[in-house]
PDB file of C-alpha atoms in Angstrom:
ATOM      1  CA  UNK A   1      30.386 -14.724 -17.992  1.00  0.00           C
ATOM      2  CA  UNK A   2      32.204 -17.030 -15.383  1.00  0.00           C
ATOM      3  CA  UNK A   3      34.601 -19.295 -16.393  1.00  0.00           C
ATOM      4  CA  UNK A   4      33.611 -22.792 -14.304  1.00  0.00           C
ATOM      5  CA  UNK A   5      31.141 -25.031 -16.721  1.00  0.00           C
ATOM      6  CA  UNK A   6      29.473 -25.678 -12.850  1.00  0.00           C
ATOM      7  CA  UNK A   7      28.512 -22.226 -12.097  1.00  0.00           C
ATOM      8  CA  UNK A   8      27.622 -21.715 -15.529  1.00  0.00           C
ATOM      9  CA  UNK A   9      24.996 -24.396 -15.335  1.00  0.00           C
ATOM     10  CA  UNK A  10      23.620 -23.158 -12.206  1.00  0.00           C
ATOM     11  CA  UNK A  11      23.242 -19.448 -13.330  1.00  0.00           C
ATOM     12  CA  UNK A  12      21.451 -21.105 -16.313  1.00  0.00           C
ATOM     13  CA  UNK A  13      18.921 -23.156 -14.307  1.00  0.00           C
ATOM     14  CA  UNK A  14      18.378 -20.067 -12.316  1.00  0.00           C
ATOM     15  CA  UNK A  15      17.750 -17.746 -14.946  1.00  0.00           C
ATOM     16  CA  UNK A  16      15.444 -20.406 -16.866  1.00  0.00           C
ATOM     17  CA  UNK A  17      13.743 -21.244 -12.786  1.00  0.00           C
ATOM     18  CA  UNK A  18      12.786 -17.921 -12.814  1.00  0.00           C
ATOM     19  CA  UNK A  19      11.475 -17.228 -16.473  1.00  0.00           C
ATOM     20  CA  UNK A  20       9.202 -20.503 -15.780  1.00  0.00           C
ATOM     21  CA  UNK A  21       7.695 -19.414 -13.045  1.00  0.00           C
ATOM     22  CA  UNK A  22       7.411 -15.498 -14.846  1.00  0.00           C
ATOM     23  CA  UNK A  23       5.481 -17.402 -17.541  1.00  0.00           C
ATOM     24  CA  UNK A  24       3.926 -19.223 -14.874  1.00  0.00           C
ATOM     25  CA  UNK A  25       2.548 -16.523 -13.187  1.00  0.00           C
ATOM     26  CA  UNK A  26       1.549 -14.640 -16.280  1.00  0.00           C
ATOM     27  CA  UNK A  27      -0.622 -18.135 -17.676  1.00  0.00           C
ATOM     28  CA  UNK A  28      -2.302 -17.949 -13.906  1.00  0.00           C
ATOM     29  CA  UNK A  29      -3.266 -14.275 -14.438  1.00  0.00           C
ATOM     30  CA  UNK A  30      -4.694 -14.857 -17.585  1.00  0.00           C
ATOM     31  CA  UNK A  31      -6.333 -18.004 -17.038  1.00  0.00           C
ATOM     32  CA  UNK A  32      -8.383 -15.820 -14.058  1.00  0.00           C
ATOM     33  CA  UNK A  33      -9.079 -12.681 -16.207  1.00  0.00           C
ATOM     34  CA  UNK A  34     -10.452 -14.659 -19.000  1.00  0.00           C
ATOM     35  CA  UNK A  35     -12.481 -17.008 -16.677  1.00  0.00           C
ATOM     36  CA  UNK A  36     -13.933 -13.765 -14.774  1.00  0.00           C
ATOM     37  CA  UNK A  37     -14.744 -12.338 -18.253  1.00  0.00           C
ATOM     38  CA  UNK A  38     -16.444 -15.442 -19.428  1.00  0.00           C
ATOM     39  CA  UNK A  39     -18.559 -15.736 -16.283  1.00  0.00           C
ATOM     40  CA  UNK A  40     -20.063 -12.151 -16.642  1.00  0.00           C
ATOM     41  CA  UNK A  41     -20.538 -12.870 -20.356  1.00  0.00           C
ATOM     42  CA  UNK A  42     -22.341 -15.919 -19.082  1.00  0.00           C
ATOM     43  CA  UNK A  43     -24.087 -14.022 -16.902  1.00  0.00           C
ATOM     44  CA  UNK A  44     -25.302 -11.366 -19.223  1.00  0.00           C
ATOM     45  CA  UNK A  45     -26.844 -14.258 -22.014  1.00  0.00           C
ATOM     46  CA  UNK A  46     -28.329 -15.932 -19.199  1.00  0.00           C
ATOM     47  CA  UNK A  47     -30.902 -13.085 -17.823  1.00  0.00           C
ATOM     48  CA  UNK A  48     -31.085 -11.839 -21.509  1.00  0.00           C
ATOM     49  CA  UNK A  49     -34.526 -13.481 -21.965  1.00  0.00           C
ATOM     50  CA  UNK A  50     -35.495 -12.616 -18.298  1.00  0.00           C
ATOM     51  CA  UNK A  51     -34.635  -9.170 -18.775  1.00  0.00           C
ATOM     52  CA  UNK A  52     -33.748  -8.158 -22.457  1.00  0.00           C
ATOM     53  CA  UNK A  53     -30.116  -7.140 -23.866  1.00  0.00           C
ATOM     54  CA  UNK A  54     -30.485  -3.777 -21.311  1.00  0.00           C
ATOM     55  CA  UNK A  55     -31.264  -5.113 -17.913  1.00  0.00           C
ATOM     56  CA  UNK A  56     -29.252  -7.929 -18.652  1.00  0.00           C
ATOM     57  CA  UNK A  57     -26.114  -5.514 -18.699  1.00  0.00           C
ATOM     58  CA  UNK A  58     -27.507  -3.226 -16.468  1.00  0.00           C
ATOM     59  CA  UNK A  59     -27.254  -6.278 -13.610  1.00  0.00           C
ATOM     60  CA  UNK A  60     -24.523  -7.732 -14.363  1.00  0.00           C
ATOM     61  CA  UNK A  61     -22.361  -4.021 -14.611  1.00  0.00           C
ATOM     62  CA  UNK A  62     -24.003  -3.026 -11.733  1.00  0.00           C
ATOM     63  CA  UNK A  63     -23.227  -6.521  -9.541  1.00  0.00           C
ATOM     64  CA  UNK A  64     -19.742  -6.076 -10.888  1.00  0.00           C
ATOM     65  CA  UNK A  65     -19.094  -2.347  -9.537  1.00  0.00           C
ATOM     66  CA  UNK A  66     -21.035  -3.887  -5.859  1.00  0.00           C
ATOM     67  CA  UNK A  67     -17.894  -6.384  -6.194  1.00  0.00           C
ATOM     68  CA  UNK A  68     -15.634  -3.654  -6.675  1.00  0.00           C
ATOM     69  CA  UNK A  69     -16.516  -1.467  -4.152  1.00  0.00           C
ATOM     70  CA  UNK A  70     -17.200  -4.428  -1.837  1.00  0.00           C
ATOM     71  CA  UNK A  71     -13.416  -4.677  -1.996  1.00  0.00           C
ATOM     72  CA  UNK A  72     -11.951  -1.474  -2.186  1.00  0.00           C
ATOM     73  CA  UNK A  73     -14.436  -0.763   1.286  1.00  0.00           C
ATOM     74  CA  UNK A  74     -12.165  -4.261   2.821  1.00  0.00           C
ATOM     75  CA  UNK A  75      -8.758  -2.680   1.704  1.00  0.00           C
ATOM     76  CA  UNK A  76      -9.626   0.849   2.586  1.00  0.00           C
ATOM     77  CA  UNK A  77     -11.322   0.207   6.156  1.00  0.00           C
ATOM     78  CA  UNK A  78      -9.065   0.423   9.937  1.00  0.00           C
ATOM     79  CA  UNK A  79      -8.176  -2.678  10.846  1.00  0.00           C
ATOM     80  CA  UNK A  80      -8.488  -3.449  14.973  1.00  0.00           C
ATOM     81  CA  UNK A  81      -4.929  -2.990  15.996  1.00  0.00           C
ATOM     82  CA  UNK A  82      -3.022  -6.173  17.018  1.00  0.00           C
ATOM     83  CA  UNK A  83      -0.855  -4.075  19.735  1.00  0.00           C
ATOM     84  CA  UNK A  84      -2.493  -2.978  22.966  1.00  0.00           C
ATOM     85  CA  UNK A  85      -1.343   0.406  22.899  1.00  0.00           C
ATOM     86  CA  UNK A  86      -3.639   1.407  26.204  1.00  0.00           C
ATOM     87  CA  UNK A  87      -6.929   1.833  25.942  1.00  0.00           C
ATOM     88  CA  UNK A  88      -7.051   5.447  27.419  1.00  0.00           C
ATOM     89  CA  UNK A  89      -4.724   6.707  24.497  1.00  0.00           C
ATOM     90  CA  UNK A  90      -7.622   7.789  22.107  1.00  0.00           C
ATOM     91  CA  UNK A  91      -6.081   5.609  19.191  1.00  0.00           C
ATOM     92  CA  UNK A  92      -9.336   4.396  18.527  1.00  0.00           C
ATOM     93  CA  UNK A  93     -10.675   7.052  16.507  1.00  0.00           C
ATOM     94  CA  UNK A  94     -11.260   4.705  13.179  1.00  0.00           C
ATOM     95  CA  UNK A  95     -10.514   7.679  11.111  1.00  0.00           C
ATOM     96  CA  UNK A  96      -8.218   6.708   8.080  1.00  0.00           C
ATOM     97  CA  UNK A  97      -6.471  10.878   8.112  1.00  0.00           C
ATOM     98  CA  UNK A  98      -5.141   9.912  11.895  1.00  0.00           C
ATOM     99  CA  UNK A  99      -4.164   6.194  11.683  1.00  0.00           C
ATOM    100  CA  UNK A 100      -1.832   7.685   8.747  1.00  0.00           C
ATOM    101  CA  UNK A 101      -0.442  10.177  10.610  1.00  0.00           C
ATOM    102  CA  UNK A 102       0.040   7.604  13.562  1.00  0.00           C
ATOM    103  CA  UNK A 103       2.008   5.751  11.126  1.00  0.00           C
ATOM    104  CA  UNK A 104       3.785   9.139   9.718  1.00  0.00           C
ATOM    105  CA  UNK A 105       4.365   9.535  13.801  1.00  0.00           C
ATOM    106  CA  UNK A 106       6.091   6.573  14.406  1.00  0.00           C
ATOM    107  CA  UNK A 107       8.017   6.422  11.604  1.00  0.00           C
ATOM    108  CA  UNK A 108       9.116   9.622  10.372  1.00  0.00           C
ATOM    109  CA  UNK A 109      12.316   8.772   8.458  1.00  0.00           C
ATOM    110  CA  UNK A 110      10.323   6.449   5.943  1.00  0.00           C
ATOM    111  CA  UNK A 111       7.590   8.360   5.450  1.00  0.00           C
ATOM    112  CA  UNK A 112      10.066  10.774   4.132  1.00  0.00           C
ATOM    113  CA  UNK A 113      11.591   7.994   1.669  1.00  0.00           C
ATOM    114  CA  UNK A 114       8.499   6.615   0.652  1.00  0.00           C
ATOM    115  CA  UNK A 115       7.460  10.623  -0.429  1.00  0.00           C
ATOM    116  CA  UNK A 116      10.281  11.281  -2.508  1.00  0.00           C
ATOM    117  CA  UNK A 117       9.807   7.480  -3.723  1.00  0.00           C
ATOM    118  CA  UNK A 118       6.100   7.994  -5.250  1.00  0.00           C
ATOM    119  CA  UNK A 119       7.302  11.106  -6.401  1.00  0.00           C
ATOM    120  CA  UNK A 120       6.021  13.588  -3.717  1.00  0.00           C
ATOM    121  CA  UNK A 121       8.556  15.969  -3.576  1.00  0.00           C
ATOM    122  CA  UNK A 122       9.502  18.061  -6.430  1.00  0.00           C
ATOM    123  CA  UNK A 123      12.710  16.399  -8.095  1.00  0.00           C
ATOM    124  CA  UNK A 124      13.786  19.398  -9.616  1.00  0.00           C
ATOM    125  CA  UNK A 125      14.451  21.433  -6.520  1.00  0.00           C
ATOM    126  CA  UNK A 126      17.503  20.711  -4.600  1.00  0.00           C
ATOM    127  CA  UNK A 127      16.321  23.205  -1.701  1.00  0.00           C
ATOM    128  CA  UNK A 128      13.282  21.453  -1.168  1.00  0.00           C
ATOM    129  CA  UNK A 129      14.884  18.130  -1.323  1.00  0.00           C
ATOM    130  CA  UNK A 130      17.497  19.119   1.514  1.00  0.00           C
ATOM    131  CA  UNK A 131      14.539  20.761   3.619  1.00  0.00           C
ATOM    132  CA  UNK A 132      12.622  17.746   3.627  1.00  0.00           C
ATOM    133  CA  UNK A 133      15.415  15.339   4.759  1.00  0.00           C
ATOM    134  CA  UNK A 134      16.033  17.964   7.607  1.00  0.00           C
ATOM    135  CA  UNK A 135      12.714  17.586   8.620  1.00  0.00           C
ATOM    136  CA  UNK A 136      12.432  13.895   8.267  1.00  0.00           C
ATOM    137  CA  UNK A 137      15.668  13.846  10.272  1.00  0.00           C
ATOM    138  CA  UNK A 138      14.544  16.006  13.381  1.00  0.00           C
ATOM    139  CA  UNK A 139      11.518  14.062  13.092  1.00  0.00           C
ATOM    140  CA  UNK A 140      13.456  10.847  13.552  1.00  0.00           C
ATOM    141  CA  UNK A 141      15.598  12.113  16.501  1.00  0.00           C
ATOM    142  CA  UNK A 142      12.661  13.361  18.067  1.00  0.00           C
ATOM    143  CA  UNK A 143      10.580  10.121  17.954  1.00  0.00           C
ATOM    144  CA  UNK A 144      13.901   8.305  19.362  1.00  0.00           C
ATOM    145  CA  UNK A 145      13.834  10.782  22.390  1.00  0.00           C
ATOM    146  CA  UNK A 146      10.361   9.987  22.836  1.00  0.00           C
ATOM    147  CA  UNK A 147      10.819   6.476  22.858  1.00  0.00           C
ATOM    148  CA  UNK A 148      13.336   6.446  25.618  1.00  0.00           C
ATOM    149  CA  UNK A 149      11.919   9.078  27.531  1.00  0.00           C
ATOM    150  CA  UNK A 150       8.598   7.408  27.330  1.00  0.00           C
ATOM    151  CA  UNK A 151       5.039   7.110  25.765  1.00  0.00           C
ATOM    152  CA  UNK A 152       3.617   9.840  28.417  1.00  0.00           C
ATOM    153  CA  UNK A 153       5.958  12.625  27.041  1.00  0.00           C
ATOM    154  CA  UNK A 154       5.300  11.686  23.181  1.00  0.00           C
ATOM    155  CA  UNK A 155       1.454  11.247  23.782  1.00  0.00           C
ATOM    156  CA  UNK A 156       1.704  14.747  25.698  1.00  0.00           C
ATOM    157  CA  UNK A 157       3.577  16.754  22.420  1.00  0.00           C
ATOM    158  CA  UNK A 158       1.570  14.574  20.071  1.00  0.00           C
ATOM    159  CA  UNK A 159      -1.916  16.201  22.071  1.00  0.00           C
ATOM    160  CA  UNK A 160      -0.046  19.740  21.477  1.00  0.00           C
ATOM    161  CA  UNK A 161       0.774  19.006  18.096  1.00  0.00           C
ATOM    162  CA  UNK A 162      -2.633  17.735  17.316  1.00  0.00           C
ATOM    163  CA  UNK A 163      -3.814  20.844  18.831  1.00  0.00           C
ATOM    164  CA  UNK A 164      -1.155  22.949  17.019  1.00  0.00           C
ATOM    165  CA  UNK A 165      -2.986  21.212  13.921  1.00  0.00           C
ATOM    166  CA  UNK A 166      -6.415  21.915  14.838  1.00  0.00           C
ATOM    167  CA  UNK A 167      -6.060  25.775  15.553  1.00  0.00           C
ATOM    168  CA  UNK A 168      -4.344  25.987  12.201  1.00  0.00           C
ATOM    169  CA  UNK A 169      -7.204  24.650   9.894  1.00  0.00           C
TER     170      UNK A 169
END
């Protein structure tokens, strides 16, 4: 612990600034899971006598999982790029396999990371660990050759890669 009664109080009002708004935070959450599980019990004992114990759950499960998917179908959908990255380029395929390997593409390196982050790659396996990072490096160096050379070369080996790709399925 540090010696100065100054920076002693200050790592105190940090620590204690940051617990508050923790317990903040977790009050918030739990104020807005309770509410949203009050309003569908609500919900239910209000069409009870227009539709009996059954339908009444029946709706309001079923307008629930609508919510739900409404959502994950917002998260999950291509959003309209913010870049103009030519129209000619055939980047507007909406398809959510390519705009992830676009984004694999440009940035090789942490794609790589963010594998062996979420547990991808086997941990056990030294080789495998090395033969990725040799991969994700050559991947790097190439997509820093392509972007000084220019976006005509790296559209022209990303067609023959994507073509590469196609023969082989």
């Amino acid at each position: 612990m540090p010696d100065s009664d100054w920076l002693q109080g200050a790592l105190r009002k940090a620590i204690a600034a940051f617990l508050g708004f923790m317990l903040g935070f977790v009050l918030l959450v739990a104020l807005l899971l309770t509410g949203f599980y009050l309003l569908v019990n609500a919900a239910t004992l209000a069409l009870t006598p227009l539709l009996g114990g059954a339908g009444a759950l029946a709706v309001t499960g079923l307008s629930c999982l609508l919510l739900l998917s409404l959502f994950f179908y917002r998260m999950t959908r291509p959003l309209p790029s913010k870049q103009s990255e030519g129209s000619g380029s055939g980047h507007s395929s909406g398809s959510p396999i390519a705009s992830i390997k676009r984004l694999i593409q440009k940035n090789p390196l942490e794609a790589a990371l963010a594998a062996f982050a979420l547990g991808v790659a086997e941990q056990k396996d030294p080789r495998m660990k090395s033969l990725l990072m040799q991969g994700g490096m050559a991947l790097a160096k190439e997509a820093g050759r392509n972007q000084e050379n220019g976006d005509a070369e790296g559209a022209a080996s990303e067609a023959a890669n994507d073509a590469a790709d196609s023969q082989s399925s």
